[in-house]
CSV table of C-alpha atoms and ligand atoms in Angstrom, one decimal:
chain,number,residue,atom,x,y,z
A,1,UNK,CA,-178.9,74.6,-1.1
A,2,UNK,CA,-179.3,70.9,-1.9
A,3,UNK,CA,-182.6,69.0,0.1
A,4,UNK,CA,-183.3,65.3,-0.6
A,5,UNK,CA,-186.9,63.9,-0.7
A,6,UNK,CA,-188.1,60.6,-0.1
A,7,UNK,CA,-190.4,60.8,-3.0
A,8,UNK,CA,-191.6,63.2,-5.7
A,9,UNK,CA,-194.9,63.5,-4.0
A,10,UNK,CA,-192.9,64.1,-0.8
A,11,UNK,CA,-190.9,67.0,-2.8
A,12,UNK,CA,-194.2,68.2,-4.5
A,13,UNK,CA,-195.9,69.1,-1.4
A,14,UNK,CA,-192.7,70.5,-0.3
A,15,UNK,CA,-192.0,72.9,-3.3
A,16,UNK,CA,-196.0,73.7,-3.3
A,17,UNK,CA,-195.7,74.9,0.3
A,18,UNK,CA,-192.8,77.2,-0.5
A,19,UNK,CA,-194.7,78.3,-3.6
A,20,UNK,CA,-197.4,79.0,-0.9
A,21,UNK,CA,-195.3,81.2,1.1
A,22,UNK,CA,-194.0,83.2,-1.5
A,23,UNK,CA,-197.7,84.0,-2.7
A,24,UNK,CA,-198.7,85.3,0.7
A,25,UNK,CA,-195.4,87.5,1.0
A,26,UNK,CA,-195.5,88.8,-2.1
A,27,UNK,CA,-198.1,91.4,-3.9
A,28,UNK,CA,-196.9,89.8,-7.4
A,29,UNK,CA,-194.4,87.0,-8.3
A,30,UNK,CA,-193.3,86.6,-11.9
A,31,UNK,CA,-192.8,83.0,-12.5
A,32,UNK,CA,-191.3,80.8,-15.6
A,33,UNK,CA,-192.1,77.3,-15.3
A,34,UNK,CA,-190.3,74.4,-16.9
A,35,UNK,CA,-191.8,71.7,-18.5
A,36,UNK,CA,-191.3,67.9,-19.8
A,37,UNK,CA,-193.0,65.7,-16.6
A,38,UNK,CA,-191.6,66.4,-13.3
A,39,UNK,CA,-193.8,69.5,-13.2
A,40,UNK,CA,-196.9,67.3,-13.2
A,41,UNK,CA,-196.7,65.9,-9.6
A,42,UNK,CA,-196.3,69.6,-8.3
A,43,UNK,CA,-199.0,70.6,-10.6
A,44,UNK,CA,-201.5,68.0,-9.6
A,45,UNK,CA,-200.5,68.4,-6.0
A,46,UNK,CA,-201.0,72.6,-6.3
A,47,UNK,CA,-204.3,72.1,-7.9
A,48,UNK,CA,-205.5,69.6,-5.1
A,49,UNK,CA,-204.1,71.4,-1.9
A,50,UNK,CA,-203.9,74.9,-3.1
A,51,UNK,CA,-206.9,75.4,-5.2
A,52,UNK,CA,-209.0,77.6,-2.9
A,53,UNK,CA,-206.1,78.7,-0.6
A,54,UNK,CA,-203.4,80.2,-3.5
A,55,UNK,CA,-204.2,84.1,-4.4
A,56,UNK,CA,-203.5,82.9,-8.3
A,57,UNK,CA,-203.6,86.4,-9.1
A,58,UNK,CA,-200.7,87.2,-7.8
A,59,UNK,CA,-199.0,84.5,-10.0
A,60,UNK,CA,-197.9,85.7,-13.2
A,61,UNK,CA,-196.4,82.5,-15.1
A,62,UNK,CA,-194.0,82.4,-18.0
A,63,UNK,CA,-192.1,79.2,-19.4
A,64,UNK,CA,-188.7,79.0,-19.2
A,65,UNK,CA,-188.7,76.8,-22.9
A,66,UNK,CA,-191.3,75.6,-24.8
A,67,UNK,CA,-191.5,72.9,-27.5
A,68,UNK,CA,-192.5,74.9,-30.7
A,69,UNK,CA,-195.9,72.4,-31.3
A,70,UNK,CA,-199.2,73.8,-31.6
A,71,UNK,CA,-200.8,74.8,-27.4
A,72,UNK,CA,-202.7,71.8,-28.0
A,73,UNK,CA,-200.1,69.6,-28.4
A,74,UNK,CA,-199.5,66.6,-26.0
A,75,UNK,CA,-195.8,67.8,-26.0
A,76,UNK,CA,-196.3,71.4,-25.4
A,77,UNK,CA,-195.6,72.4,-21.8
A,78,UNK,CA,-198.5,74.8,-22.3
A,79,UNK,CA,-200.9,71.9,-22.7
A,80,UNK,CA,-199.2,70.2,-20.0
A,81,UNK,CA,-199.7,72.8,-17.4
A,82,UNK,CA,-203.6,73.9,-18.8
A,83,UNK,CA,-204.0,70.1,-18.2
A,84,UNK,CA,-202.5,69.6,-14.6
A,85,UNK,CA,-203.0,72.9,-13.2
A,86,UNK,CA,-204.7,75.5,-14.9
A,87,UNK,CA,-207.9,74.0,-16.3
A,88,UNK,CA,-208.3,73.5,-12.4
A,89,UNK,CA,-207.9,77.1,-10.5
A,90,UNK,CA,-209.3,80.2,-11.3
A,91,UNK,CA,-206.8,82.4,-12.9
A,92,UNK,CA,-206.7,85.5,-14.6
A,93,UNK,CA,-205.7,84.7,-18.7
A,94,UNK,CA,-203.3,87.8,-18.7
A,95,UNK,CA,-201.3,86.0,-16.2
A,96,UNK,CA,-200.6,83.2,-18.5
A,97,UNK,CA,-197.7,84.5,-20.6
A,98,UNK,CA,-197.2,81.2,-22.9
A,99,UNK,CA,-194.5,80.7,-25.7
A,100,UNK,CA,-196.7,80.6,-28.8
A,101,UNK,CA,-195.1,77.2,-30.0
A,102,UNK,CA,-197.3,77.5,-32.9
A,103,UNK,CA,-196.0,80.5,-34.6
A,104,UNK,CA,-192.0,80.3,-36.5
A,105,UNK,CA,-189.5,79.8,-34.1
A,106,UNK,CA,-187.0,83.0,-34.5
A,107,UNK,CA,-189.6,85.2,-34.8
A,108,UNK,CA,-191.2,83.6,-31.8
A,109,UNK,CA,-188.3,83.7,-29.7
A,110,UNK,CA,-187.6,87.7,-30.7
A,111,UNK,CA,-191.4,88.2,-29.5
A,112,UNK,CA,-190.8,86.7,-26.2
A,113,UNK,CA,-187.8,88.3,-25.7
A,114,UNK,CA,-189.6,91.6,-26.3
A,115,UNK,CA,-192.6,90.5,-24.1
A,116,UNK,CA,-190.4,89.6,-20.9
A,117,UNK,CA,-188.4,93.1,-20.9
A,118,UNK,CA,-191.5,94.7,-21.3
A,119,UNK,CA,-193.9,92.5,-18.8
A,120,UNK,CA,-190.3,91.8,-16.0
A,121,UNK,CA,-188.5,94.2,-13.9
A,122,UNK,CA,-184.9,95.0,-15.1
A,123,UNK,CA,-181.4,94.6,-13.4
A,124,UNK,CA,-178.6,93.8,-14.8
A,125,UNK,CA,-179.9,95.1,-18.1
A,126,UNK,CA,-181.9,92.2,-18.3
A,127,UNK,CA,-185.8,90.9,-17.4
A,128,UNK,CA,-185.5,89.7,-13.9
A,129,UNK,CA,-187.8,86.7,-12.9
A,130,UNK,CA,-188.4,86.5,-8.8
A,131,UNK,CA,-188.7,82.4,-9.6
A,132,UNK,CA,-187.1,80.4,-12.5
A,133,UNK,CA,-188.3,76.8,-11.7
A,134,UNK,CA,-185.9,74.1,-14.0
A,135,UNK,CA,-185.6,70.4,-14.5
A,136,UNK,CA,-182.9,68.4,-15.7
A,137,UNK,CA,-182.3,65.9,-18.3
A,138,UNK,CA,-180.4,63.1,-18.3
A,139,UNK,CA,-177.9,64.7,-20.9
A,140,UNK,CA,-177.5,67.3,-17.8
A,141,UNK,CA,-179.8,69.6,-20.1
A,142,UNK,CA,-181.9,72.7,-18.7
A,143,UNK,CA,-184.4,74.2,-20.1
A,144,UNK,CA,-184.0,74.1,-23.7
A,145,UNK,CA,-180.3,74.4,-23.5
A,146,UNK,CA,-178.3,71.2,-24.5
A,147,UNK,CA,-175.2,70.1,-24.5
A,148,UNK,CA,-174.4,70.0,-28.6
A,149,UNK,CA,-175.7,73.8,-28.4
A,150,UNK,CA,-173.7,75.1,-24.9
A,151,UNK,CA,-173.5,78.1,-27.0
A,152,UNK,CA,-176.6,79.0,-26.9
A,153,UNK,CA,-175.8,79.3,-23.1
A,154,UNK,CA,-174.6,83.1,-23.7
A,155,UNK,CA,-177.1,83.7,-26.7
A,156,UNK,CA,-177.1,87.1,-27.3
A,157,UNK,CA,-180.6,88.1,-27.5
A,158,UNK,CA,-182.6,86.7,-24.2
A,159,UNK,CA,-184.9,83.8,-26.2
A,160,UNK,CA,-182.8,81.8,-28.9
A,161,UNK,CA,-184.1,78.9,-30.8
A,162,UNK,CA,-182.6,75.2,-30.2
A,163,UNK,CA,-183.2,72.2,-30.9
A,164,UNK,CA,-183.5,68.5,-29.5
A,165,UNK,CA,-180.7,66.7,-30.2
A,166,UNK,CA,-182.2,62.9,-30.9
A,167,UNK,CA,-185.8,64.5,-32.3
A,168,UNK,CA,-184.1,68.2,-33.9
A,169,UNK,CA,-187.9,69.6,-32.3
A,170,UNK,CA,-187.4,73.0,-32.5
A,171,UNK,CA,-187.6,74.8,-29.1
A,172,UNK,CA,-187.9,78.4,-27.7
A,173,UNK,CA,-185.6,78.8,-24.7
A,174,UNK,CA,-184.7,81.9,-22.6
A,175,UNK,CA,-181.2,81.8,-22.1
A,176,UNK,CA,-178.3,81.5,-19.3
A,177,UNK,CA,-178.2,85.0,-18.9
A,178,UNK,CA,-181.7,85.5,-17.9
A,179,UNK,CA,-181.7,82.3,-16.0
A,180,UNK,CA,-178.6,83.2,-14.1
A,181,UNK,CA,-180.4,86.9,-13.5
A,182,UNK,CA,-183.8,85.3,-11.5
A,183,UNK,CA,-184.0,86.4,-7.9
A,184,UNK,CA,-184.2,82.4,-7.2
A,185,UNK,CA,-184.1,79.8,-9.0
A,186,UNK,CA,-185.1,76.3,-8.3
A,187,UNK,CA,-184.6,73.0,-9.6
A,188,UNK,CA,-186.8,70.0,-9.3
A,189,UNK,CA,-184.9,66.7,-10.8
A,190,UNK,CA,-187.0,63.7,-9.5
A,191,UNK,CA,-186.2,59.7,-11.2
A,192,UNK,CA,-183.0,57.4,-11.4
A,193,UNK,CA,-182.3,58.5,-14.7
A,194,UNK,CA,-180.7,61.8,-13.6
A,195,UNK,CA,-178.7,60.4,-11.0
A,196,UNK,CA,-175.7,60.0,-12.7
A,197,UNK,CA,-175.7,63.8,-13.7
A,198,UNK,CA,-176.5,65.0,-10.4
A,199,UNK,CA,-173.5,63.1,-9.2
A,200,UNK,CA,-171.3,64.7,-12.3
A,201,UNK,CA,-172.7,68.0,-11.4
A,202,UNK,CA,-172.3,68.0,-7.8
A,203,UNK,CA,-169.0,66.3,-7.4
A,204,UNK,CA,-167.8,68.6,-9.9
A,205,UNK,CA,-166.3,65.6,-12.1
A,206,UNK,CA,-164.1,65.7,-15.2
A,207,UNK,CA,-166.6,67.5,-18.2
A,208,UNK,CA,-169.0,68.5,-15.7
A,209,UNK,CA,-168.9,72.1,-17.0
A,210,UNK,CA,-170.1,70.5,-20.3
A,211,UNK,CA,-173.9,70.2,-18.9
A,212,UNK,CA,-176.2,73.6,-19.3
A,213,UNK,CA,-177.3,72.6,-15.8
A,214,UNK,CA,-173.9,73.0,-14.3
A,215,UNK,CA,-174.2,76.7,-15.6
A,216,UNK,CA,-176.9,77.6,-13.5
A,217,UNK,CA,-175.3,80.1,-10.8
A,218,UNK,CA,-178.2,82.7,-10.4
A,219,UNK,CA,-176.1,85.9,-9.6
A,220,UNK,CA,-178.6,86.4,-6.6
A,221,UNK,CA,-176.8,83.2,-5.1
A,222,UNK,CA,-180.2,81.6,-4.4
A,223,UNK,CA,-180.5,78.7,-6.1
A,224,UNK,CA,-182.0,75.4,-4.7
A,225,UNK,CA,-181.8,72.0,-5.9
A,226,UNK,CA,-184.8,69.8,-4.9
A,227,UNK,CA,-184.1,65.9,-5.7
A,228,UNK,CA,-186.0,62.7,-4.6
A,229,UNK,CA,-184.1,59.8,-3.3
A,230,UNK,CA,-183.2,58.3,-6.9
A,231,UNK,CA,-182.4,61.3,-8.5
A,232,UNK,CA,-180.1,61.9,-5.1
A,233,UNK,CA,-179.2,57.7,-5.3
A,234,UNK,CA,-175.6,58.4,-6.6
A,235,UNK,CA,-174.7,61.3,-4.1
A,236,UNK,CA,-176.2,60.4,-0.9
A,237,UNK,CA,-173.6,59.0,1.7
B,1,LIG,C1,-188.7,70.6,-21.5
B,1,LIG,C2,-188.2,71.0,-20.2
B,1,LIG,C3,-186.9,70.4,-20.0
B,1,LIG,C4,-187.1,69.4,-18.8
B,1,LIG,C5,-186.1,68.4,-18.8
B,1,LIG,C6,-186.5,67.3,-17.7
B,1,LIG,O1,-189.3,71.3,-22.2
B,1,LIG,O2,-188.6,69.3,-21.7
B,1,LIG,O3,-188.3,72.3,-19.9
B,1,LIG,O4,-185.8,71.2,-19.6
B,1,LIG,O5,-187.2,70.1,-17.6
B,1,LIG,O6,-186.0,67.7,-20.0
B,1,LIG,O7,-187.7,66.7,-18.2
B,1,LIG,P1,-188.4,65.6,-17.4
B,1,LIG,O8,-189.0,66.3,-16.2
B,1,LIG,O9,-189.5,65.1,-18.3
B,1,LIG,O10,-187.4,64.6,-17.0
């Protein structure tokens, strides 16, 4: 499902809505959140509109990826989300399950990988998230997986670590196969800068296999892609 936005606010209120939904038909919803800066409009619009009315503890948040920085780093999405959402609800702490960004990377991403089969359900034999929210980058990234390291797409444990192609920051990233194994998964892509791989992605053009993105095909089927107007500018009849 494919819904176009006027504007990221427009989406944000939008995807905060849904979020609202699922929290009041759910008794617990296991979430991992992306990170870079579309996240922030939803964030700021959550903690405006939904600060009182959200049961937050039924939200039980994990991060899809995470850069490995220190949690007080301005590029950890940690930081990012404490900053835009969490410093501003009330929230039990044992619902926050962050990537430890400070600690070495392959023995973080083993860790993680331990804590989501012990803290998610199983199917599949692997963890199961009910939402797995994603962004996009222009390189037609998700999460942490790029396009010089597809491969890691079908890592064989469910965390590997990756890294960023122009910086080599090393990242923590859950991989295609617990992705792909969410009950939903939803993207938001908001800004003329991914336009051109939405239009790649979507149309199916030559290479388009070659973006991580194009690889998410949650096995559930429900997958959702939320876009504003530019990100949708090359697509839109
Ligand atoms: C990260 C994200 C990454 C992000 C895309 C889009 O850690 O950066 O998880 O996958 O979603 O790079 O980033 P923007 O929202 O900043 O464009």
């Amino acid at each position: 499902m494919l819904k176009i936005f006027k504007s990221k606010e427009e989406l944000a209120a939008y995807f905060s809505d849904y979020l609202y939904e699922l929290n009041q038909k759910h008794e617990k919803l296991n979430i991992a959140l992306s990170g870079g800066s579309t996240p922030k409009v939803v964030f700021d619009h959550l903690s405006l509109n939904y600060r009182d009315k959200m049961d937050w503890s039924k939200m039980h948040f994990f991060w899809g990826d995470e850069r490995c920085v220190p949690p007080e780093d301005e590029q950890s999405n940690y930081a990012m989300t404490k900053h835009h959402l969490f410093s501003k609800i009330t929230i039990p702490e044992e619902n926050i399950n962050r990537i430890l960004g400070e600690s070495e990377p392959s023995a973080e991403a083993m860790r993680y990988a331990n804590l989501l089969d012990y803290k998610l359900n199983t199917s599949n034999d692997l963890p199961e998230f009910d939402l797995v929210i994603l962004g996009m980058g222009d390189d037609g990234h998700t999460a942490s997986i790029f396009p010089h390291e597809i491969k890691l797409w079908d890592y064989k444990d469910h965390c590997a670590v990756a890294k960023h192609p122009e910086s080599g920051q090393r990242r923590v990233s859950i991989n295609g196969q617990v992705i792909n194994n969410a009950q939903e998964v939803v993207f938001l892509v908001t800004g003329i800068n991914k336009s051109k791989k939405v239009k790649e992605i979507h149309k199916q053009t030559a290479g388009y296999m070659n973006y991580p993105a194009s690889l998410v095909k949650p096995v559930s089927g429900n997958l959702k892609w939320l876009l504003d107007e530019a990100a949708a500018s090359e697509i839109m009849d």
